Amino acid sequence: MKINIACPSTGLQKVIEIDDEKRLQNLYERRMAQEIDASVLGEEFAGYVMRITGGNDKQGFPMRQGILTNTRVRLLMHKGHKGYRQRRAGERKRKSIRGCIVGQDIAVLNLAIVKIGDNTLAGLTDDSVPRRLGPKRANKIRALFNLTKDDDVRKYVISRTFTSKKGKEVRRAPKIQRLVTPLVLQRKRARKASKLASVLRNKEDAAVYKKLVAQRTAEQKEARRSLISKRRSTRRSQKIAEA
């Protein structure tokens, strides 16, 4: 079984292969998100605590949280489910998925280091890889640099400079998301004014329609009243003529 170990604090990961069935027995019947003592993998991992984050079986089907079995099952999936990508709107399909319990059919098991032990592991804790990309969202940039709302976030966004093929120095920075600018506030005011104008226009249209309906109803009543009076006068004249 291959063990893919990741260290989030250093940004490194390493793949080791374990064939000793005695050591693997300690991993069987464990579930995803469970924390294990890493010393069961070897003496060099003494003091380390790792969390099971997932894995694949020998046919490549990924493990999925919440399916409490150590075999594959076929589930009816739709948009938003892990392990399925819909091709048409509203499509559902029955797909095979691996349960969240570790078994002998797992080919690759993913572990993440939760607690670092005393020993340094080559390729995991002896070095660190800086993050190439920084946060994009304005509030996350403020949290990273401990900024207040008065500080200009655009001055603190993480960017990189490189030389283009034409020999020019190019600076690349991500577009800051959810940044409140005067233009954003102006558009917000415009949306609010548009909604308010729509409400007032609907009220005016409703009042005009109500007035028109009342007028048409009054005209119909008047026409019916005149028709009834004509009939009555005709009948009265007929009775006088017969008499």
Tab-separated table of C-alpha atoms in Angstrom:
chain	number	residue	atom	x	y	z
A	1	MET	CA	0.000	0.000	0.000
A	2	LYS	CA	1.240	3.485	-0.852
A	3	ILE	CA	0.985	6.092	1.898
A	4	ASN	CA	0.791	9.707	0.718
A	5	ILE	CA	1.845	11.881	3.674
A	6	ALA	CA	1.304	15.652	3.564
A	7	CYS	CA	2.561	18.267	5.998
A	8	PRO	CA	0.354	21.377	5.753
A	9	SER	CA	2.648	23.517	7.914
A	10	THR	CA	5.637	23.101	5.566
A	11	GLY	CA	3.768	22.571	2.301
A	12	LEU	CA	5.635	19.323	1.549
A	13	GLN	CA	4.376	15.834	0.842
A	14	LYS	CA	5.972	12.440	0.427
A	15	VAL	CA	4.888	9.012	-0.782
A	16	ILE	CA	6.143	5.880	0.965
A	17	GLU	CA	5.292	2.275	0.223
A	18	ILE	CA	4.610	-0.255	2.973
A	19	ASP	CA	4.348	-3.958	2.196
A	20	ASP	CA	4.513	-5.257	5.779
A	21	GLU	CA	1.056	-6.596	6.542
A	22	LYS	CA	1.638	-6.333	10.306
A	23	ARG	CA	2.067	-2.572	10.096
A	24	LEU	CA	-0.874	-2.205	7.735
A	25	GLN	CA	-3.137	-4.097	10.134
A	26	ASN	CA	-3.096	-1.002	12.377
A	27	LEU	CA	-4.677	1.058	9.586
A	28	TYR	CA	-7.472	-1.334	8.662
A	29	GLU	CA	-11.006	-0.572	9.919
A	30	ARG	CA	-10.049	3.066	10.498
A	31	ARG	CA	-12.322	5.756	9.060
A	32	MET	CA	-11.672	8.988	7.230
A	33	ALA	CA	-10.987	11.995	9.510
A	34	GLN	CA	-9.734	9.680	12.284
A	35	GLU	CA	-6.412	10.561	13.886
A	36	ILE	CA	-3.853	7.796	14.325
A	37	ASP	CA	-0.528	7.433	16.095
A	38	ALA	CA	2.000	7.490	13.228
A	39	SER	CA	4.454	5.273	15.106
A	40	VAL	CA	2.554	2.269	13.721
A	41	LEU	CA	4.060	3.103	10.315
A	42	GLY	CA	7.638	2.986	11.572
A	43	GLU	CA	9.986	4.086	14.332
A	44	GLU	CA	10.960	7.263	12.474
A	45	PHE	CA	7.360	8.532	12.882
A	46	ALA	CA	7.438	8.336	16.694
A	47	GLY	CA	5.547	11.238	18.268
A	48	TYR	CA	3.730	12.136	15.062
A	49	VAL	CA	-0.079	12.205	14.870
A	50	MET	CA	-1.723	11.910	11.446
A	51	ARG	CA	-5.264	12.211	10.157
A	52	ILE	CA	-6.735	10.046	7.395
A	53	THR	CA	-7.940	12.390	4.643
A	54	GLY	CA	-8.906	9.891	1.935
A	55	GLY	CA	-7.548	7.384	-0.548
A	56	ASN	CA	-8.196	5.298	-3.641
A	57	ASP	CA	-8.764	1.599	-4.116
A	58	LYS	CA	-6.889	-0.539	-6.653
A	59	GLN	CA	-9.347	0.354	-9.432
A	60	GLY	CA	-9.016	4.093	-8.743
A	61	PHE	CA	-12.359	4.752	-7.028
A	62	PRO	CA	-11.945	7.448	-4.339
A	63	MET	CA	-13.020	7.102	-0.729
A	64	ARG	CA	-15.969	9.250	0.312
A	65	GLN	CA	-16.875	10.446	3.778
A	66	GLY	CA	-20.173	9.259	5.247
A	67	ILE	CA	-20.358	5.871	3.476
A	68	LEU	CA	-19.758	3.516	6.393
A	69	THR	CA	-18.430	0.468	4.575
A	70	ASN	CA	-15.083	-0.891	3.424
A	71	THR	CA	-16.364	-1.853	-0.037
A	72	ARG	CA	-17.636	-0.097	-3.133
A	73	VAL	CA	-21.267	0.953	-3.419
A	74	ARG	CA	-23.319	2.430	-6.251
A	75	LEU	CA	-25.060	5.669	-5.347
A	76	LEU	CA	-27.491	7.822	-7.300
A	77	MET	CA	-25.586	11.095	-7.669
A	78	HIS	CA	-26.495	14.554	-8.869
A	79	LYS	CA	-24.852	17.958	-9.117
A	80	GLY	CA	-22.775	18.802	-6.048
A	81	HIS	CA	-21.862	15.216	-5.118
A	82	LYS	CA	-18.196	14.303	-4.927
A	83	GLY	CA	-17.039	11.888	-7.572
A	84	TYR	CA	-19.612	13.003	-10.137
A	85	ARG	CA	-19.784	15.767	-12.755
A	86	GLN	CA	-23.097	16.259	-14.498
A	87	ARG	CA	-23.169	16.603	-18.282
A	88	ARG	CA	-26.704	17.972	-18.587
A	89	ALA	CA	-28.838	20.164	-16.339
A	90	GLY	CA	-30.740	18.114	-13.760
A	91	GLU	CA	-29.008	14.871	-14.723
A	92	ARG	CA	-28.664	12.093	-12.139
A	93	LYS	CA	-26.585	8.976	-12.532
A	94	ARG	CA	-25.694	5.910	-10.479
A	95	LYS	CA	-21.927	5.800	-9.918
A	96	SER	CA	-19.555	3.568	-7.967
A	97	ILE	CA	-17.824	5.078	-4.947
A	98	ARG	CA	-15.575	3.628	-2.239
A	99	GLY	CA	-16.624	3.662	1.412
A	100	CYS	CA	-14.773	5.653	4.071
A	101	ILE	CA	-13.405	2.658	6.029
A	102	VAL	CA	-9.858	1.562	5.232
A	103	GLY	CA	-9.549	-2.002	3.944
A	104	GLN	CA	-7.135	-4.311	2.153
A	105	ASP	CA	-8.282	-3.120	-1.296
A	106	ILE	CA	-6.941	0.413	-0.743
A	107	ALA	CA	-3.995	1.143	-3.051
A	108	VAL	CA	-3.178	4.711	-1.923
A	109	LEU	CA	-4.005	6.162	1.499
A	110	ASN	CA	-3.735	9.912	2.109
A	111	LEU	CA	-2.546	11.118	5.516
A	112	ALA	CA	-2.022	14.644	6.840
A	113	ILE	CA	0.311	15.451	9.737
A	114	VAL	CA	-1.605	16.969	12.654
A	115	LYS	CA	1.178	16.942	15.262
A	116	ILE	CA	4.909	16.955	14.521
A	117	GLY	CA	7.125	14.681	16.598
A	118	ASP	CA	10.691	15.118	17.822
A	119	ASN	CA	12.417	13.632	14.775
A	120	THR	CA	12.674	15.532	11.512
A	121	LEU	CA	11.539	13.622	8.447
A	122	ALA	CA	13.420	14.076	5.200
A	123	GLY	CA	11.153	15.585	2.567
A	124	LEU	CA	8.420	16.441	5.087
A	125	THR	CA	9.597	18.534	8.044
A	126	ASP	CA	13.224	19.375	7.194
A	127	ASP	CA	12.308	22.140	4.746
A	128	SER	CA	9.413	24.418	3.837
A	129	VAL	CA	7.973	25.557	0.534
A	130	PRO	CA	6.601	29.108	0.558
A	131	ARG	CA	3.142	29.623	-0.860
A	132	ARG	CA	3.419	30.982	-4.378
A	133	LEU	CA	-0.126	32.308	-4.400
A	134	GLY	CA	-1.602	34.510	-1.716
A	135	PRO	CA	-5.223	35.107	-0.763
A	136	LYS	CA	-7.530	36.933	-3.188
A	137	ARG	CA	-10.433	37.897	-0.964
A	138	ALA	CA	-10.144	41.318	0.696
A	139	ASN	CA	-11.051	40.104	4.192
A	140	LYS	CA	-8.553	37.237	4.005
A	141	ILE	CA	-5.781	39.643	2.984
A	142	ARG	CA	-6.715	41.824	5.975
A	143	ALA	CA	-6.584	38.777	8.259
A	144	LEU	CA	-3.194	37.699	6.880
A	145	PHE	CA	-1.550	41.095	7.452
A	146	ASN	CA	-3.660	42.103	10.481
A	147	LEU	CA	-5.084	45.157	8.712
A	148	THR	CA	-7.969	47.399	9.662
A	149	LYS	CA	-10.762	48.594	7.406
A	150	ASP	CA	-8.989	51.935	6.966
A	151	ASP	CA	-5.880	50.318	5.428
A	152	ASP	CA	-5.620	50.021	1.643
A	153	VAL	CA	-5.740	46.303	0.821
A	154	ARG	CA	-4.339	46.878	-2.686
A	155	LYS	CA	-0.921	47.722	-1.246
A	156	TYR	CA	-0.656	44.365	0.547
A	157	VAL	CA	-1.744	41.909	-2.161
A	158	ILE	CA	0.897	39.252	-2.859
A	159	SER	CA	2.287	39.641	-6.371
A	160	ARG	CA	5.146	38.222	-8.401
A	161	THR	CA	7.432	39.763	-10.987
A	162	PHE	CA	9.004	37.904	-13.883
A	163	THR	CA	10.660	38.637	-17.197
A	164	SER	CA	8.504	38.116	-20.261
A	165	LYS	CA	9.685	36.688	-23.563
A	166	LYS	CA	10.159	40.225	-24.858
A	167	GLY	CA	12.535	41.022	-21.988
A	168	LYS	CA	10.141	43.240	-20.024
A	169	GLU	CA	9.617	43.082	-16.275
A	170	VAL	CA	5.996	42.031	-15.721
A	171	ARG	CA	4.150	42.218	-12.390
A	172	ARG	CA	1.274	39.825	-11.851
A	173	ALA	CA	-1.171	40.161	-8.979
A	174	PRO	CA	-4.572	38.542	-8.418
A	175	LYS	CA	-7.753	40.564	-8.778
A	176	ILE	CA	-8.976	41.332	-5.273
A	177	GLN	CA	-12.426	39.887	-4.673
A	178	ARG	CA	-15.141	41.591	-2.566
A	179	LEU	CA	-13.198	44.853	-2.496
A	180	VAL	CA	-15.468	47.779	-1.607
A	181	THR	CA	-14.599	50.711	-3.875
A	182	PRO	CA	-16.498	53.936	-4.715
A	183	LEU	CA	-17.619	52.329	-7.975
A	184	VAL	CA	-19.042	49.330	-6.090
A	185	LEU	CA	-20.947	51.666	-3.746
A	186	GLN	CA	-22.218	53.662	-6.716
A	187	ARG	CA	-23.524	50.508	-8.391
A	188	LYS	CA	-25.138	49.451	-5.125
A	189	ARG	CA	-26.931	52.799	-4.873
A	190	ALA	CA	-27.992	52.487	-8.506
A	191	ARG	CA	-29.448	49.001	-7.878
A	192	LYS	CA	-31.303	50.275	-4.815
A	193	ALA	CA	-32.661	53.286	-6.716
A	194	SER	CA	-33.713	51.042	-9.607
A	195	LYS	CA	-35.621	48.737	-7.252
A	196	LEU	CA	-37.302	51.683	-5.534
A	197	ALA	CA	-38.279	53.222	-8.885
A	198	SER	CA	-39.666	49.848	-9.979
A	199	VAL	CA	-41.790	49.595	-6.825
A	200	LEU	CA	-43.159	53.122	-7.271
A	201	ARG	CA	-43.852	52.493	-10.959
A	202	ASN	CA	-45.704	49.286	-10.120
A	203	LYS	CA	-47.802	51.153	-7.546
A	204	GLU	CA	-48.690	53.841	-10.078
A	205	ASP	CA	-49.551	51.255	-12.735
A	206	ALA	CA	-51.699	49.366	-10.222
A	207	ALA	CA	-53.566	52.561	-9.294
A	208	VAL	CA	-54.190	53.404	-12.971
A	209	TYR	CA	-55.380	49.844	-13.646
A	210	LYS	CA	-57.665	49.900	-10.602
A	211	LYS	CA	-59.175	53.211	-11.728
A	212	LEU	CA	-59.705	51.874	-15.247
A	213	VAL	CA	-61.360	48.693	-13.934
A	214	ALA	CA	-63.682	50.774	-11.747
A	215	GLN	CA	-64.552	52.986	-14.726
A	216	ARG	CA	-65.282	50.001	-16.976
A	217	THR	CA	-67.383	48.381	-14.248
A	218	ALA	CA	-69.404	51.588	-13.804
A	219	GLU	CA	-69.942	51.828	-17.582
A	220	GLN	CA	-71.156	48.217	-17.715
A	221	LYS	CA	-73.563	48.844	-14.806
A	222	GLU	CA	-74.883	51.983	-16.478
A	223	ALA	CA	-75.372	50.166	-19.803
A	224	ARG	CA	-77.228	47.329	-18.082
A	225	ARG	CA	-79.388	49.765	-16.141
A	226	SER	CA	-80.347	51.630	-19.332
A	227	LEU	CA	-81.076	48.323	-21.088
A	228	ILE	CA	-83.391	47.205	-18.277
A	229	SER	CA	-85.204	50.546	-18.276
A	230	LYS	CA	-85.722	50.317	-22.052
A	231	ARG	CA	-87.197	46.821	-21.705
A	232	ARG	CA	-89.553	47.982	-18.963
A	233	SER	CA	-90.743	50.954	-20.990
A	234	THR	CA	-91.290	48.734	-24.044
A	235	ARG	CA	-93.371	46.256	-22.028
A	236	ARG	CA	-95.407	49.078	-20.498
A	237	SER	CA	-96.163	50.575	-23.906
A	238	GLN	CA	-97.169	47.124	-25.224
A	239	LYS	CA	-99.607	46.628	-22.287
A	240	ILE	CA	-101.175	50.069	-22.909
A	241	ALA	CA	-101.555	49.295	-26.631
A	242	GLU	CA	-103.221	45.918	-25.897
A	243	ALA	CA	-105.621	47.520	-23.430
